[in-house]
Short mmCIF file of C-alpha atoms in Angstrom, two decimals:
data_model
loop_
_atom_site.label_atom_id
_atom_site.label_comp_id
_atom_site.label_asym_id
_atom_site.label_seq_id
_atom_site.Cartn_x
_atom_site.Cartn_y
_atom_site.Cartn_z
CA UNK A 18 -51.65 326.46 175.96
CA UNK A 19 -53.81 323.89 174.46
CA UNK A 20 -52.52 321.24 172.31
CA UNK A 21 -53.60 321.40 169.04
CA UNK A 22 -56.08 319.30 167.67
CA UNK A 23 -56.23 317.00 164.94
CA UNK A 24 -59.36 316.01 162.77
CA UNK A 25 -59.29 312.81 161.29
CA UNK A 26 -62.48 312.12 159.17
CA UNK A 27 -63.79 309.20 157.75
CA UNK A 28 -66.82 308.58 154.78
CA UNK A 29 -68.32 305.40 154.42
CA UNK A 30 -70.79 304.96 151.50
CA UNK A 31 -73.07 301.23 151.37
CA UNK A 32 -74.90 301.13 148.20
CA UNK A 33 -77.39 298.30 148.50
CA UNK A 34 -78.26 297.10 145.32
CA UNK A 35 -81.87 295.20 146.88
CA UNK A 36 -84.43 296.58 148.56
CA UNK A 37 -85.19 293.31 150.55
CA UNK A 38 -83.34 290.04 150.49
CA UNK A 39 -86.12 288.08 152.29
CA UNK A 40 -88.16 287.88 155.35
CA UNK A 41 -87.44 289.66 158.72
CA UNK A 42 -86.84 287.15 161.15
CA UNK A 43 -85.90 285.73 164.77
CA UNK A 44 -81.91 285.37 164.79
CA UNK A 45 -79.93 282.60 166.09
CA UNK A 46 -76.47 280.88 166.03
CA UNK A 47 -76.51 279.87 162.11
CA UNK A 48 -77.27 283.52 161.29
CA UNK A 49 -74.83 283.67 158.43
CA UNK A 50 -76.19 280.84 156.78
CA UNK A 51 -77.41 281.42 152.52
CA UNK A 52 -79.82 284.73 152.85
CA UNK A 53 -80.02 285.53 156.69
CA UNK A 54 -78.86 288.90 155.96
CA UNK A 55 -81.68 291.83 155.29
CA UNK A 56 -81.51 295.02 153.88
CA UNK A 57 -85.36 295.62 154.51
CA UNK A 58 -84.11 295.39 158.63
CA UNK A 59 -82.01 298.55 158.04
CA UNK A 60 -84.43 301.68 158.49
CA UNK A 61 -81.82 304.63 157.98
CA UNK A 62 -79.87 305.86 154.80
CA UNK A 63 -77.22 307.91 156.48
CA UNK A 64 -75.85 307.95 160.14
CA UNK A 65 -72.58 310.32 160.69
CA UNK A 66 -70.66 308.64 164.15
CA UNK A 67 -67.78 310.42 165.94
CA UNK A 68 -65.36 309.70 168.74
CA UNK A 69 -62.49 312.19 170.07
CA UNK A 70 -59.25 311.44 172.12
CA UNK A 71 -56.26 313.06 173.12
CA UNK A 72 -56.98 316.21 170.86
CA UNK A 73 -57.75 313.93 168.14
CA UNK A 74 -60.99 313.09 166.57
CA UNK A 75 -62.79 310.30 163.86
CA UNK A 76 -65.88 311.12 162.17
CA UNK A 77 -67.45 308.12 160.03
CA UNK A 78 -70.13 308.96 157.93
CA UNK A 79 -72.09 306.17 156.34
CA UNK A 80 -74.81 306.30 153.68
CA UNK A 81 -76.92 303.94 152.06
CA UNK A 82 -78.06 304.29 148.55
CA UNK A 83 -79.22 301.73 145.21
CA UNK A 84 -77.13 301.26 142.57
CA UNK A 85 -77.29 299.18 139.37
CA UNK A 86 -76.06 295.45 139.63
CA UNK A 87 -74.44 296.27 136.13
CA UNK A 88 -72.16 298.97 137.75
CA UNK A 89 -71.32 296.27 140.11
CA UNK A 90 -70.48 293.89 137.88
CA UNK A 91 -68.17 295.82 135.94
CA UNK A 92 -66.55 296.91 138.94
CA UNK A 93 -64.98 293.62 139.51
CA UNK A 94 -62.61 293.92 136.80
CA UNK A 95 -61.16 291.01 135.25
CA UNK A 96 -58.30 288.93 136.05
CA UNK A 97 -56.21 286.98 133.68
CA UNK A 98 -55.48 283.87 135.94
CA UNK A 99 -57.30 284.42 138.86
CA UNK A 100 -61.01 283.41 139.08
CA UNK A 101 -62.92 285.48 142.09
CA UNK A 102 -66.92 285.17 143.22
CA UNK A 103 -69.13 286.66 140.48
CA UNK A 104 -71.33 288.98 141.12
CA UNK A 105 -74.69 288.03 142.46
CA UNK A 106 -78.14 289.35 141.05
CA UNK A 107 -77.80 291.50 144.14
CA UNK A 108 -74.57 293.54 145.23
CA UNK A 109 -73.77 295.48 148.23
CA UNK A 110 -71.21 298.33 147.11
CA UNK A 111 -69.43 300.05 150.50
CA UNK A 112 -67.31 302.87 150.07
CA UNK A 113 -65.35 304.93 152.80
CA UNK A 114 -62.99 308.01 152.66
CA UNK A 115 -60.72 308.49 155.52
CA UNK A 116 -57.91 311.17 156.27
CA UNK A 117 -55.86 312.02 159.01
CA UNK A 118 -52.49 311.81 160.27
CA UNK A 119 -50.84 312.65 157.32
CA UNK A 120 -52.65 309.95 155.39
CA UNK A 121 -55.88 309.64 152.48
CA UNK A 122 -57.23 306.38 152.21
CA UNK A 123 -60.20 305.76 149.94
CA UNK A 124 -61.39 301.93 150.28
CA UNK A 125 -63.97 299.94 147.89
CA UNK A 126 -65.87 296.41 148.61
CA UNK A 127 -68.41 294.77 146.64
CA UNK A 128 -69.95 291.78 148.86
CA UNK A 129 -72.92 289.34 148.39
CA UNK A 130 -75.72 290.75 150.69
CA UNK A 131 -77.24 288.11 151.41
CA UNK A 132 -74.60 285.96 152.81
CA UNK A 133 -71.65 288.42 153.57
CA UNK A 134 -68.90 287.46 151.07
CA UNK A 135 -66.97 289.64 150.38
CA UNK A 136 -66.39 290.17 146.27
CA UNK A 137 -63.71 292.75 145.84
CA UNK A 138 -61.91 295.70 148.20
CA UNK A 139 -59.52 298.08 147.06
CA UNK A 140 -57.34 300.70 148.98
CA UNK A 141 -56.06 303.48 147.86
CA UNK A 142 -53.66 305.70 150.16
CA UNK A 143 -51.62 308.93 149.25
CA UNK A 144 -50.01 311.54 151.69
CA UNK A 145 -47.27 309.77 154.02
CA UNK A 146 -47.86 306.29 151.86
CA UNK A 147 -48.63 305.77 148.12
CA UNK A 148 -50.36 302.67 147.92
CA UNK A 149 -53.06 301.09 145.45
CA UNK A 150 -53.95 297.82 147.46
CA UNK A 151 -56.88 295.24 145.72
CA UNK A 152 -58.07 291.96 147.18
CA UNK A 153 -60.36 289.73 145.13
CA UNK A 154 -61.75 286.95 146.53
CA UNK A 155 -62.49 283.44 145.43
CA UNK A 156 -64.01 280.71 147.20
CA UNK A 157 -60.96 279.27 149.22
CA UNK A 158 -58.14 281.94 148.21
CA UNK A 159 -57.83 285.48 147.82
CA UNK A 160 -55.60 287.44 145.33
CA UNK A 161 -53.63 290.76 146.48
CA UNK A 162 -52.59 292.89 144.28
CA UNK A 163 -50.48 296.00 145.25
CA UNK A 164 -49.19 299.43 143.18
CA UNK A 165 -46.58 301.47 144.37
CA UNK A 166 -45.41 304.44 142.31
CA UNK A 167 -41.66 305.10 140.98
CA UNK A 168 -39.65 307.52 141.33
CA UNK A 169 -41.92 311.00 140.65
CA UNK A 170 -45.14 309.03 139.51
CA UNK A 171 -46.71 309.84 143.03
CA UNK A 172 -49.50 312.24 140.92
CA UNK A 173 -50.13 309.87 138.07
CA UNK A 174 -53.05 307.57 138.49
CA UNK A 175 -52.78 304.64 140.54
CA UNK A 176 -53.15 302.04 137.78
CA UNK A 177 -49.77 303.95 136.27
CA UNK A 178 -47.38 303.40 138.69
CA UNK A 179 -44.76 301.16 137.98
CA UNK A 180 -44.23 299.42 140.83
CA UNK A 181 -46.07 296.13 141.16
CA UNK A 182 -46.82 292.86 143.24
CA UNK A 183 -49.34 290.21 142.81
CA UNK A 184 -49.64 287.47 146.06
CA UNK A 185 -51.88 284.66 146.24
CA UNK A 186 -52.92 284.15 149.85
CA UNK A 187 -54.87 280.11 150.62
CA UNK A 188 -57.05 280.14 153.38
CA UNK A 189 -56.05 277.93 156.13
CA UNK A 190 -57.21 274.49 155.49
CA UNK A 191 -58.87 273.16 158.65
CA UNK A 192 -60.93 276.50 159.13
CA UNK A 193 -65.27 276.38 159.55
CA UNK A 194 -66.60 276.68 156.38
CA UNK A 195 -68.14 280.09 156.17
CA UNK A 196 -68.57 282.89 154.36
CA UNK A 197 -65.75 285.29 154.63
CA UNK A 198 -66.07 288.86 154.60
CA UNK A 199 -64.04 292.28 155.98
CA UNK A 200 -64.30 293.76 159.08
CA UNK A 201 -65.85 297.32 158.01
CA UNK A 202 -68.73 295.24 156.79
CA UNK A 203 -69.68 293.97 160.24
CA UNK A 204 -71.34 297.38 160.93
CA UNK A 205 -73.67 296.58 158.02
CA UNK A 206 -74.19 292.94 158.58
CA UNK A 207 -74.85 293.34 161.95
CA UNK A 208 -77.98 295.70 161.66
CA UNK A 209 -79.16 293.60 158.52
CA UNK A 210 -78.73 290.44 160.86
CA UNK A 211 -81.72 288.95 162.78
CA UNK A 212 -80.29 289.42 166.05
CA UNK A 213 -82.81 290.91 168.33
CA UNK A 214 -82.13 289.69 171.88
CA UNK A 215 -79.71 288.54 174.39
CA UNK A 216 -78.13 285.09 173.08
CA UNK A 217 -78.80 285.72 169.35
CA UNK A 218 -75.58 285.63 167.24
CA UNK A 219 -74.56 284.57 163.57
CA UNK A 220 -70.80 283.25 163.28
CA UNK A 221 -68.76 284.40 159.56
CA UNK A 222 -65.03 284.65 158.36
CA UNK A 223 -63.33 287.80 157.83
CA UNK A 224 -59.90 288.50 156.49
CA UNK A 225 -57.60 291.26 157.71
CA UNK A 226 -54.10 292.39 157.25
CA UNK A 227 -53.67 288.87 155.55
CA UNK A 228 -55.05 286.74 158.54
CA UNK A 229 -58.23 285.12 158.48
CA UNK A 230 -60.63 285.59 161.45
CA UNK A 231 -63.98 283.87 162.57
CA UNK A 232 -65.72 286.17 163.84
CA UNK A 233 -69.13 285.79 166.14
CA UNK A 234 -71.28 288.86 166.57
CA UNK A 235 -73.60 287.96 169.63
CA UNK A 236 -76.05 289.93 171.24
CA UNK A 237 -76.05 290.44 174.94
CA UNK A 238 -79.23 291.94 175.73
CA UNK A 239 -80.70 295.19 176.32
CA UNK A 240 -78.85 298.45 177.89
CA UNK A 241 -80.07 301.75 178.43
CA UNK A 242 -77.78 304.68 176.82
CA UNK A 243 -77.62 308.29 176.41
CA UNK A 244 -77.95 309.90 172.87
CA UNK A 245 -77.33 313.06 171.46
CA UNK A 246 -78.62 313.02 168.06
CA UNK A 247 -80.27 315.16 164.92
CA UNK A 248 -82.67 312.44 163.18
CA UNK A 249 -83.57 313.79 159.92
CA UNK A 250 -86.88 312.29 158.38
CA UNK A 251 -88.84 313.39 154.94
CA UNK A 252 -90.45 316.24 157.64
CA UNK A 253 -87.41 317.88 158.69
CA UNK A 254 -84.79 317.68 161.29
CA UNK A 255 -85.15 317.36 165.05
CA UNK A 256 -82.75 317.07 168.26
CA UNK A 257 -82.81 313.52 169.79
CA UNK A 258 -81.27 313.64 172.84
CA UNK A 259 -81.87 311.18 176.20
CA UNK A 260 -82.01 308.00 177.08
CA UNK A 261 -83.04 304.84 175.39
CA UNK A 262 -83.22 300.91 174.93
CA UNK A 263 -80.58 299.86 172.69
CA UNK A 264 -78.93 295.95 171.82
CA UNK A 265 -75.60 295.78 173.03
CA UNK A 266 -73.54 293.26 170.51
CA UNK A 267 -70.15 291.68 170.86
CA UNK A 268 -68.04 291.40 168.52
CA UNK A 269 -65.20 288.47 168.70
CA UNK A 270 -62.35 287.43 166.52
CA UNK A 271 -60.04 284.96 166.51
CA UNK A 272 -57.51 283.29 164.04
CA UNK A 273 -59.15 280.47 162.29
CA UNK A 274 -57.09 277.58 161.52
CA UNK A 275 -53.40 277.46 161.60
CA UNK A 276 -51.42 280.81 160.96
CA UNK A 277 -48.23 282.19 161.13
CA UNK A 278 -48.82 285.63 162.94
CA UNK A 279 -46.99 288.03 165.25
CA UNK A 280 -47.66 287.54 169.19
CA UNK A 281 -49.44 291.23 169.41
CA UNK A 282 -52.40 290.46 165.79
CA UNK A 283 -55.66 290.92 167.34
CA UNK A 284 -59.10 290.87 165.38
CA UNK A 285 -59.83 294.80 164.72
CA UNK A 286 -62.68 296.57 163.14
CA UNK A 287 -61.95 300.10 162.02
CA UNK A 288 -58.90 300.42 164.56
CA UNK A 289 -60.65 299.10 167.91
CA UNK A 290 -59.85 295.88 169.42
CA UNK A 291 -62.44 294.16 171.93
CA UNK A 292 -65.23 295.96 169.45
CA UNK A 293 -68.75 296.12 170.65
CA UNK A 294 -71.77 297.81 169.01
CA UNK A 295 -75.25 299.23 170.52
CA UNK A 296 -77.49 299.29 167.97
CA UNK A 297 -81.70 301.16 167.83
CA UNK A 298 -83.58 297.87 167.96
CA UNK A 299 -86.23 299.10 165.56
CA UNK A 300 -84.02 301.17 163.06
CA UNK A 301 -80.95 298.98 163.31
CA UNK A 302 -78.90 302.67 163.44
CA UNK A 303 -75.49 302.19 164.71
CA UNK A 304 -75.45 304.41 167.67
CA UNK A 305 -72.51 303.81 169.41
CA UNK A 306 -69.56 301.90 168.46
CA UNK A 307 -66.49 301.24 171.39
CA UNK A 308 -63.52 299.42 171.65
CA UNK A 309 -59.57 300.14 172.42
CA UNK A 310 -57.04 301.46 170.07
CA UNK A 311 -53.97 300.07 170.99
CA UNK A 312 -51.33 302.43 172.82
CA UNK A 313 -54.62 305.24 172.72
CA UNK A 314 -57.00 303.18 175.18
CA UNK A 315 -61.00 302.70 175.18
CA UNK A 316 -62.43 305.12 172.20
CA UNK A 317 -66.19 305.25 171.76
CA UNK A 318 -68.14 306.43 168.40
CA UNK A 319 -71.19 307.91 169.15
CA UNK A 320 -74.26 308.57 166.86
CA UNK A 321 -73.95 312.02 166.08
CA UNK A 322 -77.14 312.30 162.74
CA UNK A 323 -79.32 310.26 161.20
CA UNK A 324 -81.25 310.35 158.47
CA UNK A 325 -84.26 307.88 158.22
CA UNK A 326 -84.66 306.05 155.13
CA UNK A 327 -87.14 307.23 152.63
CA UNK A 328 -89.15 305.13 149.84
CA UNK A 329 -86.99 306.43 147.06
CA UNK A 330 -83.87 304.63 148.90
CA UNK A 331 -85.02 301.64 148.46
CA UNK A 332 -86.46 301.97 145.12
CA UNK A 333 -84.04 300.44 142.65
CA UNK A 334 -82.36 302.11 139.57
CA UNK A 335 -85.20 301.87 136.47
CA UNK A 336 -81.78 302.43 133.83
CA UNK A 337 -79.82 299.94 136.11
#
């Protein structure tokens, strides 16, 4: 008899608030310097990825859509004590809904575009863990606040449970000074990045589970991979399905500065350790993403759709 099989399922929404931050360009090692990132690089507006092991199975589906910069703003929120990053003129809003063993997450970040900082994330998890988790970010700290709910509150909103923390968290101080970011955002940054051939790479910060990483996203060169594929353009829907040229990218993390951490924290994006992403050198589609899960082995996310971006996603909100 066949073991059953679980579906886990993950929704990732990027709602870039500019059409075009600047000039596509050559890449390079300062790549995350002021403005190297490009939304105009980034051809598709949705791209659904999945990956199966061990009767279990992931599907991430990302979309990119404008929103105002007002709605951004007022998603920060306010802090009595704490001042984060504003808001700049332009905001990148990613969103992703995940759910599997016995756990909902829904996760929020706002981030600068242009550089990669991140603004604001927030977690929310029900099912086997009630949790409201929100990290705001300032220039050389970031604030954690946490919800828990009471005794029977578990079906009241999240900003009513009872149960609350509030850490402050410094980043180390002899650490490169960078812009720091989240790992889910790499997927993003990396197709907006100039990186175009083998030796290209941009170098940024990212904070996870409370650790700060640097992380450098370097381009080997070019592979040829299989892809199985619908593409979906303004004229309908077609099967892609072959072989083509794609940019193979590493991604690396390690501990910046001088942290106390367990023997077994590794850098992770999205689960995998030792992460590495082929990416459509003209679209900048995502369309394969491997790496190990620990205790699971080598998992790979493969570009299942895509939808090629259209002129009204990239036309900005007239009542923003």
């Amino acid at each position: 008899m066949n073991a059953p099989r679980t579906r886990r399922t993950a929704l990732l929404t990027v709602a870039l608030l500019a059409p075009a931050l600047g000039p596509a360009g050559a890449g390079g090692p300062d790549a995350a310097r002021e403005g190297a990132f490009d939304g105009s690089r980034v051809q598709w507006s949705q791209a659904r990825l999945g990956a199966s092991k061990f009767f279990m199975s992931l599907d991430v589906d990302i979309t990119l859509e404008l929103v105002s910069a007002a709605a951004a703003t007022a998603s920060l929120g306010r802090h009595s004590t704490f001042d984060g990053l504003a808001a700049p003129a332009h905001t990148l809003s990613m969103r992703y809904f995940s759910e599997g063993f016995g756990r909902t997450s829904r996760v929020e970040m706002l981030l600068d575009p242009a550089s990669g900082s991140m603004l604001r994330r927030s977690t929310h998890d029900t099912g086997n863990r009630y949790r409201l988790r929100v990290y705001r970010y300032a220039q050389d700290k970031v604030l954690r606040l946490t919800r828990r709910p009471g005794n029977g509150e578990e079906t009241r909103a999240p900003e009513a449970w009872s149960r609350f923390a509030e850490e402050i968290h410094v980043f180390p101080k002899h650490r490169p000074v960078l812009p720091v970011t989240e790992p889910a955002a790499l997927i993003y940054l990396a197709a907006a990045s100039g990186i175009r051939q083998a030796g290209d790479e941009f170098t940024i910060a990212a904070w996870s589970d409370d650790l700060l990483y640097t992380v450098s996203v370097r381009a080997t060169g070019m592979e040829k991979l299989r892809h199985d594929y619908t593409l979906t353009t303004a004229g309908g829907s077609d099967k892609q399905k072959g072989r083509s040229e794609v940019l193979r990218i590493v991604i690396d993390g390690q501990l910046a500065g001088s942290q106390e951490h367990d023997d077994d924290e590794a850098f992770e994006l999205l689960g995998l350790r030792d992460v590495e992403l082929f990416l459509d050198p003209e679209s900048r589609a995502p369309i394969m993403l491997t790496g190990r899960i620990p205790k699971i082995g080598q998992v790979e996310f493969e570009l299942e759709r895509l939808t090629l971006a259209t002129e009204s996603d990239t036309a900005p909100d007239p009542a923003g």
